[in-house]
Amino acid sequence: MTYPTFPKDCTSMLCKHLSPELFETLKDKETANGFTLEQVINSGLKNSDSEIGVYAGDEDSYEVFAPLFDKVIEAYHGFSQSDKHHSNLNADELKINGLDEGYILSTRIRVGRNVKDMPLGSAVSKEQRNEIEERVSSALNALEGELEGEYYALLGMSKNVQERLIKEHFLFKDGDRFLEYAGLNRDWPHGRGIYHNHDKTFLVWLNEEDQLRIISMQKGGDVLEVFSRLVLAMQKIEEKVPFAYSDRLGYISSCPTNLGTAMRASVHIKLPNLGENMEQFKTITEKYFLQIRGVNGEHTKSEEGIFDISNLRRLGITEVEAVQDMIDGVASLIEAEKALAEVVK
Ligand code: ADP
Ligand code: ILO
């Protein structure tokens, strides 16, 4: 492979950080599973509008290709090579700080997880992926109480059911082009599926970008209830299925943006006035380290003034701090929206 030509307007972290010199030092390296630089950067090369552009194939990728990944990790999370990740799941430390919960349409907190001693999704074989599905779905089907529910494999799920679950924000979409070129859609739909409890307030996605996405969600703005349910679920699942975890980087994920807590705490919220004042909107989201997504998830647009607002950083801060970023930032957005609504009255 020779040094790639990036389009002039390319702004991804891959274009920014993969210099010709760095490329030369990494181009012939591979991980213990045989994952190469070409595979790490393929999604970013094929999708020149990527924001990040790199994926890991295994935990070893973060070591072997560290000179590239560490640059991306530092730029995204503000986490340097000498930093170490820490966890804190104590819901009692969360401060609601005057958040007007009535303003929030729905709250969702998810974490990504991958199975210890298995390659990540980009490098996993079909047999390994099926084994993961079998191990994890058995553990999930044994859950009790509020978490009790059923696993539904994508293979054999009717198109109608699949589309309804996606529209209601419960299920992942298929055909994502970023995942496609990362090798994460291989053998689709084999090994993929969704588990949910009877109320659909606790869900687990299997073998999408990460091997597990553990999700707690409900209507309204009770962040504490959503967080507490997620923590219970994470702990119950980890008792049965050990996850890939590094002392330095925390939970290991396919995309470097999800390392550490692998947690994204989001609300769906109607902010029509801020939506018309993007400069003010972005000033607040930058101050509180928040990300703005559209109403149907990443790479989608806002509809009817509804936005998905979540914490941006996931590594080098604890789970409590990640959720606190979201709470404080959303409280500030709500205050700004109310003030703008008064002006246009
Ligand atoms: P992820 O959160 O796993 O990174 P996406 O951004 O693609 O992935 O979101 C997955 C789904 O979750 C989408 O349908 C999205 O609309 C939905 N979602 C995210 N946050 C919320 C929320 N607070 N309330 C309801 N649905 C949400
Ligand atoms: N590879 C895509 C998405 C990056 C961040 N989102 C995740 C982890 N789903 C890009 O580089 O824009």
Coordinates of C-alpha atoms and ligand atoms in Angstrom, one line a residue:
M1 CA 0.0 0.0 0.0
T2 CA 1.2 3.5 -0.8
Y3 CA 0.5 6.7 1.0
P4 CA -3.2 7.6 0.3
T5 CA -4.2 10.9 -1.5
F6 CA -6.7 12.6 0.7
P7 CA -9.2 15.1 -0.9
K8 CA -8.3 18.7 -0.3
D9 CA -11.4 19.4 1.8
C10 CA -10.9 16.3 4.0
T11 CA -11.2 17.2 7.7
S12 CA -11.2 13.8 9.4
M13 CA -8.8 13.0 12.2
L14 CA -7.3 10.4 9.8
C15 CA -6.3 13.0 7.2
K16 CA -5.1 15.3 9.9
H17 CA -2.9 12.9 11.8
L18 CA -1.7 10.3 9.3
S19 CA 1.4 12.0 7.9
P20 CA 3.6 10.4 5.2
E21 CA 6.2 9.7 7.9
L22 CA 3.8 8.1 10.3
F23 CA 2.4 6.0 7.4
E24 CA 5.9 4.7 6.6
T25 CA 6.4 3.6 10.2
L26 CA 3.1 1.8 10.5
K27 CA 2.4 0.4 7.0
D28 CA 3.8 -3.0 7.4
K29 CA 2.7 -3.7 11.0
E30 CA -0.1 -6.0 12.0
T31 CA -1.7 -7.2 15.2
A32 CA -1.6 -10.7 16.6
N33 CA -4.9 -11.3 14.8
G34 CA -3.4 -10.1 11.5
F35 CA -5.2 -6.7 11.5
T36 CA -3.4 -4.2 9.3
L37 CA -3.1 -0.4 8.9
E38 CA -5.0 -0.7 5.6
Q39 CA -7.9 -2.2 7.6
V40 CA -7.6 0.5 10.3
I41 CA -8.0 3.3 7.9
N42 CA -10.2 1.8 5.1
S43 CA -13.5 3.4 6.4
G44 CA -11.9 6.8 6.6
L45 CA -10.4 6.4 3.1
K46 CA -13.7 5.3 1.5
N47 CA -15.8 7.9 3.4
S48 CA -13.8 11.1 3.0
D49 CA -16.5 13.0 5.0
S50 CA -15.7 10.9 8.1
E51 CA -15.1 12.8 11.3
I52 CA -12.7 10.2 12.7
G53 CA -12.0 7.6 10.0
V54 CA -10.3 4.8 12.0
Y55 CA -11.4 1.6 13.6
A56 CA -9.6 -1.0 15.7
G57 CA -9.8 -4.7 14.9
D58 CA -8.7 -5.9 18.4
E59 CA -7.3 -4.5 21.7
D60 CA -3.8 -5.0 20.2
S61 CA -4.6 -2.4 17.5
Y62 CA -4.5 0.3 20.1
E63 CA -0.9 -0.8 20.9
V64 CA 0.5 -1.7 17.5
F65 CA -1.0 1.4 15.8
A66 CA -0.7 3.6 18.9
P67 CA 1.2 6.4 17.2
L68 CA -2.0 7.0 15.1
F69 CA -4.7 6.0 17.6
D70 CA -3.1 8.1 20.5
K71 CA -3.3 11.2 18.4
V72 CA -7.0 10.6 17.6
I73 CA -7.7 9.7 21.3
E74 CA -6.0 12.9 22.5
A75 CA -7.8 15.1 20.0
Y76 CA -11.2 13.6 20.7
H77 CA -11.2 13.0 24.4
G78 CA -8.3 15.3 25.6
F79 CA -6.7 12.1 27.0
S80 CA -2.9 12.0 26.8
Q81 CA -0.5 9.0 26.6
S82 CA 0.3 9.3 30.3
D83 CA -3.4 9.4 31.4
K84 CA -5.2 6.5 33.0
H85 CA -8.9 5.8 32.9
H86 CA -11.1 5.5 36.0
S87 CA -14.6 4.4 36.6
N88 CA -17.4 5.7 39.0
L89 CA -20.9 4.3 38.7
N90 CA -22.3 5.8 41.9
A91 CA -25.6 7.3 40.9
D92 CA -25.8 9.2 44.3
E93 CA -23.1 11.5 43.1
L94 CA -25.1 12.8 40.1
K95 CA -26.5 16.3 40.6
I96 CA -29.6 17.2 38.8
N97 CA -28.8 20.9 39.3
G98 CA -32.1 22.5 38.4
L99 CA -32.5 20.5 35.1
D100 CA -36.1 21.1 33.9
E101 CA -37.0 17.4 33.3
G102 CA -40.4 18.3 31.9
Y103 CA -38.7 19.8 28.9
I104 CA -37.1 16.5 27.9
L105 CA -38.9 14.1 25.5
S106 CA -36.8 11.0 26.3
T107 CA -33.6 10.0 27.9
R108 CA -31.2 7.2 26.8
I109 CA -27.9 6.1 28.1
R110 CA -25.9 3.4 26.4
V111 CA -22.5 1.7 26.8
G112 CA -20.5 -0.3 24.2
R113 CA -18.9 -3.5 25.3
N114 CA -16.9 -6.2 23.6
V115 CA -16.2 -9.8 24.7
K116 CA -12.8 -10.4 26.4
D117 CA -10.3 -12.5 24.4
M118 CA -12.3 -12.1 21.1
P119 CA -11.3 -9.9 18.2
L120 CA -13.5 -6.8 17.7
G121 CA -16.2 -6.8 15.0
S122 CA -13.9 -5.7 12.2
A123 CA -11.7 -8.8 12.6
V124 CA -14.1 -11.4 14.1
S125 CA -14.9 -14.5 12.1
K126 CA -18.4 -15.6 11.3
E127 CA -18.0 -18.5 13.7
Q128 CA -16.7 -16.3 16.5
R129 CA -19.6 -13.8 16.0
N130 CA -22.1 -16.6 16.2
E131 CA -20.5 -17.9 19.4
I132 CA -20.7 -14.4 20.9
E133 CA -24.4 -14.2 19.9
E134 CA -25.0 -17.6 21.6
R135 CA -23.1 -16.8 24.8
V136 CA -24.5 -13.3 25.3
S137 CA -28.1 -14.1 24.3
S138 CA -28.1 -17.0 26.8
A139 CA -26.9 -14.7 29.6
L140 CA -29.5 -12.1 28.7
N141 CA -32.4 -14.6 28.5
A142 CA -31.6 -15.6 32.1
L143 CA -32.0 -12.0 33.4
E144 CA -34.8 -11.5 36.0
G145 CA -37.0 -8.7 37.4
E146 CA -37.1 -5.4 35.5
L147 CA -34.5 -6.7 33.1
E148 CA -36.3 -9.8 32.1
G149 CA -37.2 -10.0 28.4
E150 CA -36.3 -11.9 25.2
Y151 CA -33.7 -12.0 22.5
Y152 CA -34.7 -11.5 18.9
A153 CA -32.3 -12.4 16.1
L154 CA -32.2 -10.1 13.1
L155 CA -32.0 -13.3 10.9
G156 CA -35.7 -14.2 10.4
M157 CA -37.1 -10.9 11.8
S158 CA -39.8 -9.5 9.4
K159 CA -39.0 -6.3 7.5
N160 CA -42.1 -4.7 9.2
V161 CA -41.0 -5.4 12.7
Q162 CA -37.4 -4.3 11.9
E163 CA -38.6 -1.0 10.4
R164 CA -41.0 -0.3 13.3
L165 CA -38.2 -1.0 15.9
I166 CA -35.9 1.4 14.0
K167 CA -38.5 4.1 13.7
E168 CA -39.3 3.9 17.5
H169 CA -35.5 4.4 18.1
F170 CA -35.0 0.9 19.6
L171 CA -33.0 -0.9 16.9
F172 CA -29.9 0.0 14.9
K173 CA -30.2 0.6 11.1
D174 CA -28.5 -1.6 8.6
G175 CA -26.3 -0.6 5.7
D176 CA -24.3 2.1 7.5
R177 CA -21.5 3.0 5.0
F178 CA -18.9 3.8 7.8
L179 CA -19.4 0.4 9.3
E180 CA -19.5 -1.2 5.9
Y181 CA -15.9 -0.2 5.0
A182 CA -14.7 -1.0 8.5
G183 CA -15.7 -4.6 7.8
L184 CA -18.3 -4.4 10.5
N185 CA -21.2 -5.4 8.3
R186 CA -19.7 -8.7 7.1
D187 CA -22.1 -11.7 7.1
W188 CA -25.1 -9.4 7.9
P189 CA -27.6 -10.2 9.4
H190 CA -26.0 -13.4 10.9
G191 CA -25.2 -13.0 14.6
R192 CA -27.0 -9.7 14.9
G193 CA -30.0 -9.1 17.1
I194 CA -31.7 -7.2 19.9
Y195 CA -32.7 -8.2 23.4
H196 CA -35.3 -6.1 25.2
N197 CA -37.3 -6.2 28.4
H198 CA -41.1 -6.2 28.3
D199 CA -41.3 -2.4 28.6
K200 CA -38.5 -1.7 26.1
T201 CA -36.7 0.4 28.8
F202 CA -33.7 -2.0 28.8
L203 CA -32.2 -3.2 25.5
V204 CA -29.1 -4.8 24.2
W205 CA -27.9 -4.7 20.6
L206 CA -25.7 -7.6 19.5
N207 CA -22.9 -7.5 17.0
E208 CA -23.4 -4.1 15.5
E209 CA -20.4 -1.6 15.8
D210 CA -19.6 -3.2 19.1
Q211 CA -20.5 -6.7 20.2
L212 CA -22.8 -5.3 22.8
R213 CA -24.5 -2.0 23.1
I214 CA -26.3 -2.0 26.5
I215 CA -29.1 0.6 26.6
S216 CA -31.4 2.0 29.2
M217 CA -34.1 4.4 27.9
Q218 CA -37.5 5.8 28.7
K219 CA -39.8 8.7 27.9
G220 CA -39.2 11.9 29.9
G221 CA -36.2 13.3 31.7
D222 CA -35.6 11.0 34.8
V223 CA -31.8 10.7 34.2
L224 CA -31.2 9.0 37.6
E225 CA -33.7 6.2 36.9
V226 CA -32.2 5.6 33.4
F227 CA -28.6 5.6 34.8
S228 CA -29.4 3.3 37.7
R229 CA -31.1 0.8 35.5
L230 CA -28.1 0.8 33.1
V231 CA -25.6 0.3 36.0
L232 CA -27.6 -2.7 37.3
A233 CA -27.8 -4.2 33.8
M234 CA -24.1 -3.7 33.1
Q235 CA -23.1 -5.4 36.3
K236 CA -25.5 -8.4 35.8
I237 CA -24.3 -9.0 32.3
E238 CA -20.6 -8.7 33.2
E239 CA -21.1 -11.4 35.9
K240 CA -21.7 -13.8 33.1
V241 CA -19.7 -12.4 30.2
P242 CA -16.3 -10.8 30.9
F243 CA -15.6 -7.7 28.8
A244 CA -12.4 -6.5 27.1
Y245 CA -10.9 -3.9 29.4
S246 CA -7.5 -2.1 29.6
D247 CA -6.0 -0.4 32.6
R248 CA -5.1 2.6 30.6
L249 CA -8.0 2.9 28.1
G250 CA -10.9 1.4 30.0
Y251 CA -13.5 -0.6 28.0
I252 CA -12.2 -1.4 24.6
S253 CA -14.3 -0.4 21.6
S254 CA -14.2 -0.6 17.8
C255 CA -14.1 3.2 17.4
P256 CA -11.6 5.2 19.5
T257 CA -14.4 7.7 20.3
N258 CA -16.1 5.0 22.4
L259 CA -13.2 4.0 24.6
G260 CA -13.2 4.3 28.4
T261 CA -16.7 4.5 29.7
A262 CA -18.0 3.8 26.2
M263 CA -21.0 5.8 27.5
R264 CA -23.3 8.1 25.6
A265 CA -26.0 9.7 27.7
S266 CA -28.5 11.5 25.5
V267 CA -31.8 13.3 25.6
H268 CA -34.2 14.0 22.8
I269 CA -35.3 17.6 23.3
K270 CA -37.2 20.2 21.3
L271 CA -35.0 23.3 20.8
P272 CA -36.6 25.1 17.8
N273 CA -35.3 28.6 18.8
L274 CA -31.7 27.5 19.4
G275 CA -32.0 25.5 16.2
E276 CA -32.4 28.9 14.4
N277 CA -29.4 30.3 16.3
M278 CA -26.7 27.7 15.7
E279 CA -23.9 29.9 16.8
Q280 CA -25.3 30.3 20.3
F281 CA -26.3 26.6 20.3
K282 CA -22.7 25.5 19.5
T283 CA -21.2 27.9 22.0
I284 CA -23.1 26.1 24.8
T285 CA -22.5 22.6 23.5
E286 CA -18.7 23.3 23.2
K287 CA -18.6 24.7 26.8
Y288 CA -20.2 21.6 28.2
F289 CA -18.5 19.0 25.8
L290 CA -21.7 18.0 24.2
Q291 CA -22.5 16.6 20.8
I292 CA -25.5 17.5 18.7
R293 CA -27.0 14.6 16.6
G294 CA -30.2 14.4 14.5
V295 CA -33.4 12.8 15.8
N296 CA -32.7 9.4 14.1
G297 CA -29.1 9.1 15.5
E298 CA -25.7 9.7 14.2
H299 CA -25.3 11.2 10.7
T300 CA -29.0 12.2 10.6
K301 CA -30.8 15.6 10.6
S302 CA -33.0 17.3 13.2
E303 CA -36.7 17.2 12.5
E304 CA -39.3 19.6 13.9
G305 CA -36.7 21.3 16.1
I306 CA -35.9 18.0 18.0
F307 CA -32.2 17.3 18.6
D308 CA -30.3 14.4 20.2
I309 CA -27.9 16.0 22.7
S310 CA -25.2 13.8 24.4
N311 CA -21.8 13.9 26.2
L312 CA -18.9 13.9 23.7
R313 CA -16.1 12.7 25.9
R314 CA -16.1 9.1 27.1
L315 CA -12.5 8.4 28.1
G316 CA -10.5 9.9 31.0
I317 CA -13.7 10.9 32.8
T318 CA -15.9 8.6 34.9
E319 CA -19.4 7.5 34.0
V320 CA -20.8 9.9 36.6
E321 CA -18.8 12.8 35.0
A322 CA -20.0 11.8 31.5
V323 CA -23.6 11.9 32.5
Q324 CA -23.0 15.1 34.6
D325 CA -21.6 16.8 31.4
M326 CA -24.9 16.0 29.7
I327 CA -27.1 17.1 32.6
D328 CA -25.3 20.5 33.1
G329 CA -25.2 21.2 29.4
V330 CA -28.8 20.3 28.7
A331 CA -29.9 22.5 31.7
S332 CA -28.0 25.4 30.1
L333 CA -29.5 24.7 26.7
I334 CA -33.0 24.7 28.2
E335 CA -32.4 28.1 29.9
A336 CA -31.2 29.6 26.6
E337 CA -34.2 28.1 24.7
K338 CA -36.6 29.6 27.2
A339 CA -35.0 33.0 27.0
L340 CA -35.1 32.9 23.2
A341 CA -38.8 31.9 23.2
E342 CA -39.6 34.9 25.4
V343 CA -37.9 37.2 22.8
V344 CA -39.8 35.8 19.8
K345 CA -43.2 35.9 21.7
Ligands
ADP1 P1 -25.5 5.2 19.5 O1 -26.2 5.9 20.6 O2 -25.5 3.8 19.8 O3 -24.1 5.8 19.3 P2 -27.1 6.3 17.3 O4 -26.7 7.8 17.4 O5 -27.2 5.8 15.9 O6 -26.2 5.3 18.1 O7 -28.6 6.2 18.0 C1 -29.2 5.0 18.0 C2 -30.7 5.1 18.2 O8 -31.0 5.6 19.5 C3 -31.3 6.1 17.2 O9 -32.6 5.6 16.7 C4 -31.5 7.4 18.0 O10 -32.6 8.2 17.5 C5 -31.9 6.7 19.3 N1 -31.7 7.6 20.5 C6 -30.6 8.3 20.9 N2 -30.8 9.0 21.9 C7 -32.2 8.9 22.2 C8 -33.0 9.5 23.2 N3 -32.6 10.3 24.2 N4 -34.3 9.1 23.2 C9 -34.8 8.3 22.2 N5 -34.0 7.7 21.3 C10 -32.7 8.0 21.3
ILO2 N1 -16.5 6.5 11.5 C1 -17.4 7.5 11.6 C2 -18.1 7.6 12.9 C3 -17.3 8.0 14.1 C4 -17.9 8.2 15.4 N2 -19.1 7.5 15.6 C5 -19.3 6.2 16.0 C6 -18.3 5.6 16.9 N3 -20.2 5.6 15.6 C7 -16.7 8.8 11.3 O1 -15.4 8.8 11.3 O2 -17.4 9.9 11.1

